Coordinates of C-alpha atoms in Angstrom, one line a residue:
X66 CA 78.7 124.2 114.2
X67 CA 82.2 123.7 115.7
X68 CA 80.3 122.0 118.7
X69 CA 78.4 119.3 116.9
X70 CA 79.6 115.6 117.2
X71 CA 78.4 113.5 114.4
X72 CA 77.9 110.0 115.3
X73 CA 78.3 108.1 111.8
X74 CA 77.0 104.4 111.9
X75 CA 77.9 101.4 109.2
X76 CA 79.7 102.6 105.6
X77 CA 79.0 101.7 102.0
X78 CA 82.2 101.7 99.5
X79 CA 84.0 104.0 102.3
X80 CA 81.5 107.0 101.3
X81 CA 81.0 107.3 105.2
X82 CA 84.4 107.3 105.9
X83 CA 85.2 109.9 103.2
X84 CA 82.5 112.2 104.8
X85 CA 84.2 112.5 107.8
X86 CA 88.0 112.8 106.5
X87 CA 86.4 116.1 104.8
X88 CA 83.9 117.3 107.6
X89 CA 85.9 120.3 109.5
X90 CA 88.1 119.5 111.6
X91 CA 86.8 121.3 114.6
X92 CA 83.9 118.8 114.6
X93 CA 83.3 116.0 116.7
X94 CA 83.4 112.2 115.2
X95 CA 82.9 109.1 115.9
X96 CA 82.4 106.3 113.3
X97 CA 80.8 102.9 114.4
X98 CA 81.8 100.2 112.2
X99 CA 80.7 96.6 111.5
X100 CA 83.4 94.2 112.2
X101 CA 83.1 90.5 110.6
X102 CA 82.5 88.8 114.6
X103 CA 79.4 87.9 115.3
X104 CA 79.5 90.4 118.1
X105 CA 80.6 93.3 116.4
X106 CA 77.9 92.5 113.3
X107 CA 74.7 92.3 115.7
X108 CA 74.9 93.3 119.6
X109 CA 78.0 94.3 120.0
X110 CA 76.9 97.2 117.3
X111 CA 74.0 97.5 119.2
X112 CA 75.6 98.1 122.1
X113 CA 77.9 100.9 120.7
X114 CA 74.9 102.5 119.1
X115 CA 73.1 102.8 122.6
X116 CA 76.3 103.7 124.3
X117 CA 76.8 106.9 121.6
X118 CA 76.4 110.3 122.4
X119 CA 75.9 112.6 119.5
X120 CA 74.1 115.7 118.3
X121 CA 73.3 113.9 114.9
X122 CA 73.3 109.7 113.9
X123 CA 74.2 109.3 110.5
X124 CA 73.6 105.7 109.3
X125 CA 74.6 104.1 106.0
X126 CA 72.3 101.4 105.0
X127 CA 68.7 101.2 105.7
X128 CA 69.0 97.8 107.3
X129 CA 69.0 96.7 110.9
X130 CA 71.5 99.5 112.1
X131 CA 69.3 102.3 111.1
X132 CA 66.3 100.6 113.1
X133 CA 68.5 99.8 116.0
X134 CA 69.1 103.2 116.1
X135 CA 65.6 104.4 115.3
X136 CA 64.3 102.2 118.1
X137 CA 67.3 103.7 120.7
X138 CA 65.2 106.7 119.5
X139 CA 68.6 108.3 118.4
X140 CA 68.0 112.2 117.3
X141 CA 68.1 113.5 114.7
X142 CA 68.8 110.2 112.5
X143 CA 69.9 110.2 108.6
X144 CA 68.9 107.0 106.7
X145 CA 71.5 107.0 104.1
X146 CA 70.8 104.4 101.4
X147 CA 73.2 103.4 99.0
X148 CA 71.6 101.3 96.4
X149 CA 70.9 97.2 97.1
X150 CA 68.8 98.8 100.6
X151 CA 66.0 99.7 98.3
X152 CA 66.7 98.2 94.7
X153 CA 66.1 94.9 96.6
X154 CA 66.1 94.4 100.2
X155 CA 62.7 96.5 100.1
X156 CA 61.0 93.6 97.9
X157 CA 62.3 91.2 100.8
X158 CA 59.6 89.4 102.9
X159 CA 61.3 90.4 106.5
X160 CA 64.2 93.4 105.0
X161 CA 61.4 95.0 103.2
X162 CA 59.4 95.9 106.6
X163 CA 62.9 97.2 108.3
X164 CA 63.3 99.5 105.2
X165 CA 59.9 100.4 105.4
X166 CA 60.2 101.4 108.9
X167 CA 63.5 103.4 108.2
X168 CA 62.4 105.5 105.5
X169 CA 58.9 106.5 107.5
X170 CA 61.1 107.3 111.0
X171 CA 64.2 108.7 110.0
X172 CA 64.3 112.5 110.5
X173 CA 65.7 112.3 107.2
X174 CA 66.6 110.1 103.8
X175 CA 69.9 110.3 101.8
X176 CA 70.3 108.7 98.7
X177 CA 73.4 107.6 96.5
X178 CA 72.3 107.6 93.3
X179 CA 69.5 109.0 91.4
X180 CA 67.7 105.5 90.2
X181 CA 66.9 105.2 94.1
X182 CA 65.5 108.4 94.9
X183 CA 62.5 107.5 93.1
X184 CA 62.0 104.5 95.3
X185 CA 62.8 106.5 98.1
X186 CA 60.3 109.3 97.6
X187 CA 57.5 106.6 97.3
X188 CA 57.8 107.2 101.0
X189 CA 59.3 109.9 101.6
X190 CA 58.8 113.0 99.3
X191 CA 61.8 115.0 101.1
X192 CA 64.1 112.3 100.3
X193 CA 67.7 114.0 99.0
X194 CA 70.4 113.3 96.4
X195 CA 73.5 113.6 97.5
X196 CA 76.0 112.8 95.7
X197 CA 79.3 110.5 96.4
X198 CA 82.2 112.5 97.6
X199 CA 85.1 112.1 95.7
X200 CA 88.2 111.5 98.4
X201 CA 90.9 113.3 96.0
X202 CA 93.5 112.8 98.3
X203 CA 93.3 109.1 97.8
X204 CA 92.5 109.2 94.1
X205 CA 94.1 111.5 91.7
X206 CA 95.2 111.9 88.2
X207 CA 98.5 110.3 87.3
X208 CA 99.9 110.3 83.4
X209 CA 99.4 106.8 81.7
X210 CA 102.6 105.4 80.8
X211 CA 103.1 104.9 77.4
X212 CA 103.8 100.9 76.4
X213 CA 102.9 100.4 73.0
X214 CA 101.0 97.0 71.9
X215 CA 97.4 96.3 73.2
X216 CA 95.4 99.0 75.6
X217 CA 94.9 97.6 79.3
X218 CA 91.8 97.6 80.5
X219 CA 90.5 97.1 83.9
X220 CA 87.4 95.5 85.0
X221 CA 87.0 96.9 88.4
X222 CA 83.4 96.8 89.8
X223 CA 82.7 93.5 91.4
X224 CA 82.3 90.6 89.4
X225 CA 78.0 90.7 89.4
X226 CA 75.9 89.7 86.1
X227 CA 72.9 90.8 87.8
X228 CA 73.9 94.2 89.1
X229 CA 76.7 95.0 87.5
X230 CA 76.7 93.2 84.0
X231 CA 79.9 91.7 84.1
X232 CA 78.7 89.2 81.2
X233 CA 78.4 92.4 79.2
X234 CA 81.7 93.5 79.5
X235 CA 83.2 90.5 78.5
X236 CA 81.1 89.7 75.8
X237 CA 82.2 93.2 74.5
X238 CA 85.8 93.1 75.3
X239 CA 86.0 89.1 73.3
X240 CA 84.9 91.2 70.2
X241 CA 88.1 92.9 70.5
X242 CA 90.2 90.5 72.5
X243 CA 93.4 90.8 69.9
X244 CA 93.3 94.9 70.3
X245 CA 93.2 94.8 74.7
X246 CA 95.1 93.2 77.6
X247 CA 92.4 92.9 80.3
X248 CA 92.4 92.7 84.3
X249 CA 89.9 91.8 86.4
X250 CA 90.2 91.9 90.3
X251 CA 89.1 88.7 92.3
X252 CA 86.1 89.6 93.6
X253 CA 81.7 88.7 93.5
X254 CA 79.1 86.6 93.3
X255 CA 79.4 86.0 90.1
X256 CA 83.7 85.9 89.3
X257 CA 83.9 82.2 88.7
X258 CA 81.1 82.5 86.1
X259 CA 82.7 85.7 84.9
X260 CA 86.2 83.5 84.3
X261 CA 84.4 80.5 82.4
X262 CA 82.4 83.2 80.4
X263 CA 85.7 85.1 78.9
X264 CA 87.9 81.4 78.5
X265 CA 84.6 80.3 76.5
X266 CA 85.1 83.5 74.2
X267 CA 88.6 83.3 73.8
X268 CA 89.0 86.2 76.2
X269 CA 92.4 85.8 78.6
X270 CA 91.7 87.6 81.9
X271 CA 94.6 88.9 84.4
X272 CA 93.6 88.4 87.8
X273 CA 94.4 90.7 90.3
X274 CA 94.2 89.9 93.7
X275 CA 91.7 92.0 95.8
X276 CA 93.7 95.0 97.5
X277 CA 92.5 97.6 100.2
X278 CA 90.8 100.5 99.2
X279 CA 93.6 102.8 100.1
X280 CA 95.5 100.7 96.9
X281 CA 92.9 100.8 94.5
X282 CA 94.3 103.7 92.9
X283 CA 97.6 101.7 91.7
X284 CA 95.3 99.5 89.5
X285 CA 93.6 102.5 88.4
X286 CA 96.9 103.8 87.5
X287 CA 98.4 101.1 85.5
X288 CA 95.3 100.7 83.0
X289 CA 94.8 102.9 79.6
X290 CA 90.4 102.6 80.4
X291 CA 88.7 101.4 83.3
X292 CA 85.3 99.1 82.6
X293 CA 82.2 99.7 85.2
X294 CA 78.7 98.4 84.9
X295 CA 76.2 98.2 82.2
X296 CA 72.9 97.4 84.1
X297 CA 72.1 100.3 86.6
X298 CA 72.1 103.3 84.0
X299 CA 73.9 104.9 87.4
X300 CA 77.5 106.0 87.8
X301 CA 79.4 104.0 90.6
X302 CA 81.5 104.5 93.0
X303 CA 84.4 102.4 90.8
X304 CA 83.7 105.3 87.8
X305 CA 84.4 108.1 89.8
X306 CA 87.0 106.4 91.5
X307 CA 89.1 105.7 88.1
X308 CA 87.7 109.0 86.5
X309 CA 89.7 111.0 89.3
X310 CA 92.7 108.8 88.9
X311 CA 93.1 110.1 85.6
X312 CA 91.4 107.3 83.6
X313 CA 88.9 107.3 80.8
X314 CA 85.8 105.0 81.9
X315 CA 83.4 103.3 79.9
X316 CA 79.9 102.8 81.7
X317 CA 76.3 102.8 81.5
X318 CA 74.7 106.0 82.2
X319 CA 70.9 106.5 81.4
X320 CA 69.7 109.7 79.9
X321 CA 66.8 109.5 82.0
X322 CA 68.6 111.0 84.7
X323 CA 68.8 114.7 84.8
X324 CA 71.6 114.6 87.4
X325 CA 73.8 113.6 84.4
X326 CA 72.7 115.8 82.0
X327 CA 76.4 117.1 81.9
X328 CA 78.1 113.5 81.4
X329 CA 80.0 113.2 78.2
X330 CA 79.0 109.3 78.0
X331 CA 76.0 108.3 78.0
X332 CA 73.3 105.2 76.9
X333 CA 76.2 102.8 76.1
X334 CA 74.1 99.8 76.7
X335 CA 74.9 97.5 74.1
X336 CA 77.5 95.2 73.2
X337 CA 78.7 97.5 70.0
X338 CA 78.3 100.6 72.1
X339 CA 80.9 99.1 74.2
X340 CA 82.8 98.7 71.5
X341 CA 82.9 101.9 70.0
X342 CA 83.0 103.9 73.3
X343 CA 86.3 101.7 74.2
X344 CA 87.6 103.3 70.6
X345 CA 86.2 106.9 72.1
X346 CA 87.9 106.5 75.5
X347 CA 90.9 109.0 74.8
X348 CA 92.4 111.5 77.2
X349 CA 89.5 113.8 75.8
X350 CA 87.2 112.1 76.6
X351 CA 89.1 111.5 80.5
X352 CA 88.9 115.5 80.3
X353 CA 85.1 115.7 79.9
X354 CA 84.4 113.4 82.5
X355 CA 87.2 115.1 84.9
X356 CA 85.5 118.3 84.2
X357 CA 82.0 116.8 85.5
X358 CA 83.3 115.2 88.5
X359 CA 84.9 118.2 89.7
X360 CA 81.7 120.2 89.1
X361 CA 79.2 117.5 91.0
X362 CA 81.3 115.3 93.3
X363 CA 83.6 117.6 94.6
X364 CA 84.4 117.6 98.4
X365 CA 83.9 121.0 99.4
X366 CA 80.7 120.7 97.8
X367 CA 79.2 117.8 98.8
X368 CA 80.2 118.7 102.8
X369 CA 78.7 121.6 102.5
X370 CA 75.5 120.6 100.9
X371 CA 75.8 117.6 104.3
X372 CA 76.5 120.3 107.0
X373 CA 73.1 122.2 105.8
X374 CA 71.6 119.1 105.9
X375 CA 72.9 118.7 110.0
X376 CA 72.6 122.3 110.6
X377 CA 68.8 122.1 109.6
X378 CA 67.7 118.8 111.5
X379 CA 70.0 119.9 114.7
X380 CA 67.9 123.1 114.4
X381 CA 64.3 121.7 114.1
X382 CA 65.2 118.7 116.7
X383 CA 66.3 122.1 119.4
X384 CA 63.2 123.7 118.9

């Protein structure tokens, strides 16, 4: 496949850019990016999409960029959805219909997590998992420091009561506000609810200013546990992230999903589940987790699972 250019449209929490840092070398890429101009978030992505020459359009998001590049008839295209693209743009009056449209005319349908594959195969019965990549060059296990006193604790997914169950998190953490120093970063919907919530419960919040993603990993570093969400029954990108710089996370992970059969924490969906899973989350437990993110969202793995993926629809598109 050393000849194949991949042409990879749009991101979602840099998993498209991760892709292509671990794709071999010897391929072809080109990644087309929304920009915050007006141009570059409508026509001017058009324009680039029309202009590309590829042997395979990956597009992340099943929005308008997939069907501009469905309707540019671009071959063989991957609709790669990520989560909000069918949770809720699908129920939308006007987004529902693009959706709709994508996951009937892609030549094929990628999915993040497994809570969406359900949705997507509603439509589509050959829609596939696949799994985050975990860049490991980016994030990686460093030793937590040892500094006596109260455990810090990061809050790192975006500030979302809806999605993400911020609210929860803090209603947990005020139960043991005298035992943990917590940090929040400065970012969603929902953070200046999120701050009146904890001052209203006597939590104190650190705010830390939102970084890039390449400096994530120093905030991962400097907590003892990292908090994710507690509504999706999913593991997000923020858990893995933290789980392969070497920190313990506490999250809600549903049972109902065989694809984490093998995680060491699971159903902690309650305000003293919290609780006692923050008294669980010991390098042990880090361990456990480690040991099932190296075995499911490692990147040899998952590229090789993708270049199958290419291989096949380059195959069936040639003959």
């Amino acid at each position: 496949m050393a000849d194949l250019k991949v042409v990879m449209v749009n991101d979602c929490a840099f998993v498209g850019e991760a892709l292509l840092k671990y794709l071999p070398p010897d391929l072809g890429k080109r990644h087309i990016k929304r920009t915050r101009e007006l141009w570059g978030k409508t026509f001017g992505l058009a324009y680039r999409i029309l202009r590309a020459e590829g042997d395979i359009y990956h597009v992340h998001y099943l929005l308008q960029d997939c069907y501009v590049a469905s309707k540019l008839r671009k071959k063989p295209l991957i609709g790669h959805a990520h989560g909000s693209d069918l949770r809720a743009s699908l129920k939308h009056p006007l987004w529902g219909r693009i959706v709709r449209h994508n996951l009937k005319h892609c030549d094929d349908v990628l999915v993040s997590t497994p809570d969406i594959l359900r949705i997507a195969r509603q439509f589509r019965q050959d829609a596939k998992y696949l799994p985050d990549l975990m860049d490991t060059e980016l994030f990686y296990p460093k030793p937590i420091v040892p500094h006596g006193g109260k455990r810090s604790v990061l809050i790192a997914s975006d500030s979302n009561w809806s999605v993400k169950g911020t609210d929860i998190a803090v209603r947990a953490l005020s139960k043991i506000k005298d035992e943990v120093d917590v940090s929040i970063i400065r970012r969603g919907v929902d953070f200046g609810r999120t701050m009146a919530l904890a001052s209203s419960l006597g939590l104190r919040l650190n705010v830390l200013p939102k970084v890039s993603h390449e400096r994530l990993n120093e905030y991962y570093w400097n907590a003892d546990v990292v908090i994710d969400q507690f509504r999706l029954g999913c593991l997000g990108m923020v858990s893995l992230e933290a789980i392969a710089s070497g920190r313990p996370v506490v999250t809600y992970v549903s049972s109902e999903y065989p694809e984490y059969r093998d995680f060491p924490l699971k159903e902690v969906d309650t305000l003293e589940k919290i609780v006692n899973a923050m008294s669980d989350a010991v390098p042990e437990l880090w361990e456990r987790q480690h040991a099932y993110l190296e075995k499911n969202h490692n990147p040899d793995q998952i590229v090789n699972r993708l270049l199958c993926i290419y291989k096949m629809l380059t195959q069936s598109t040639t003959n």
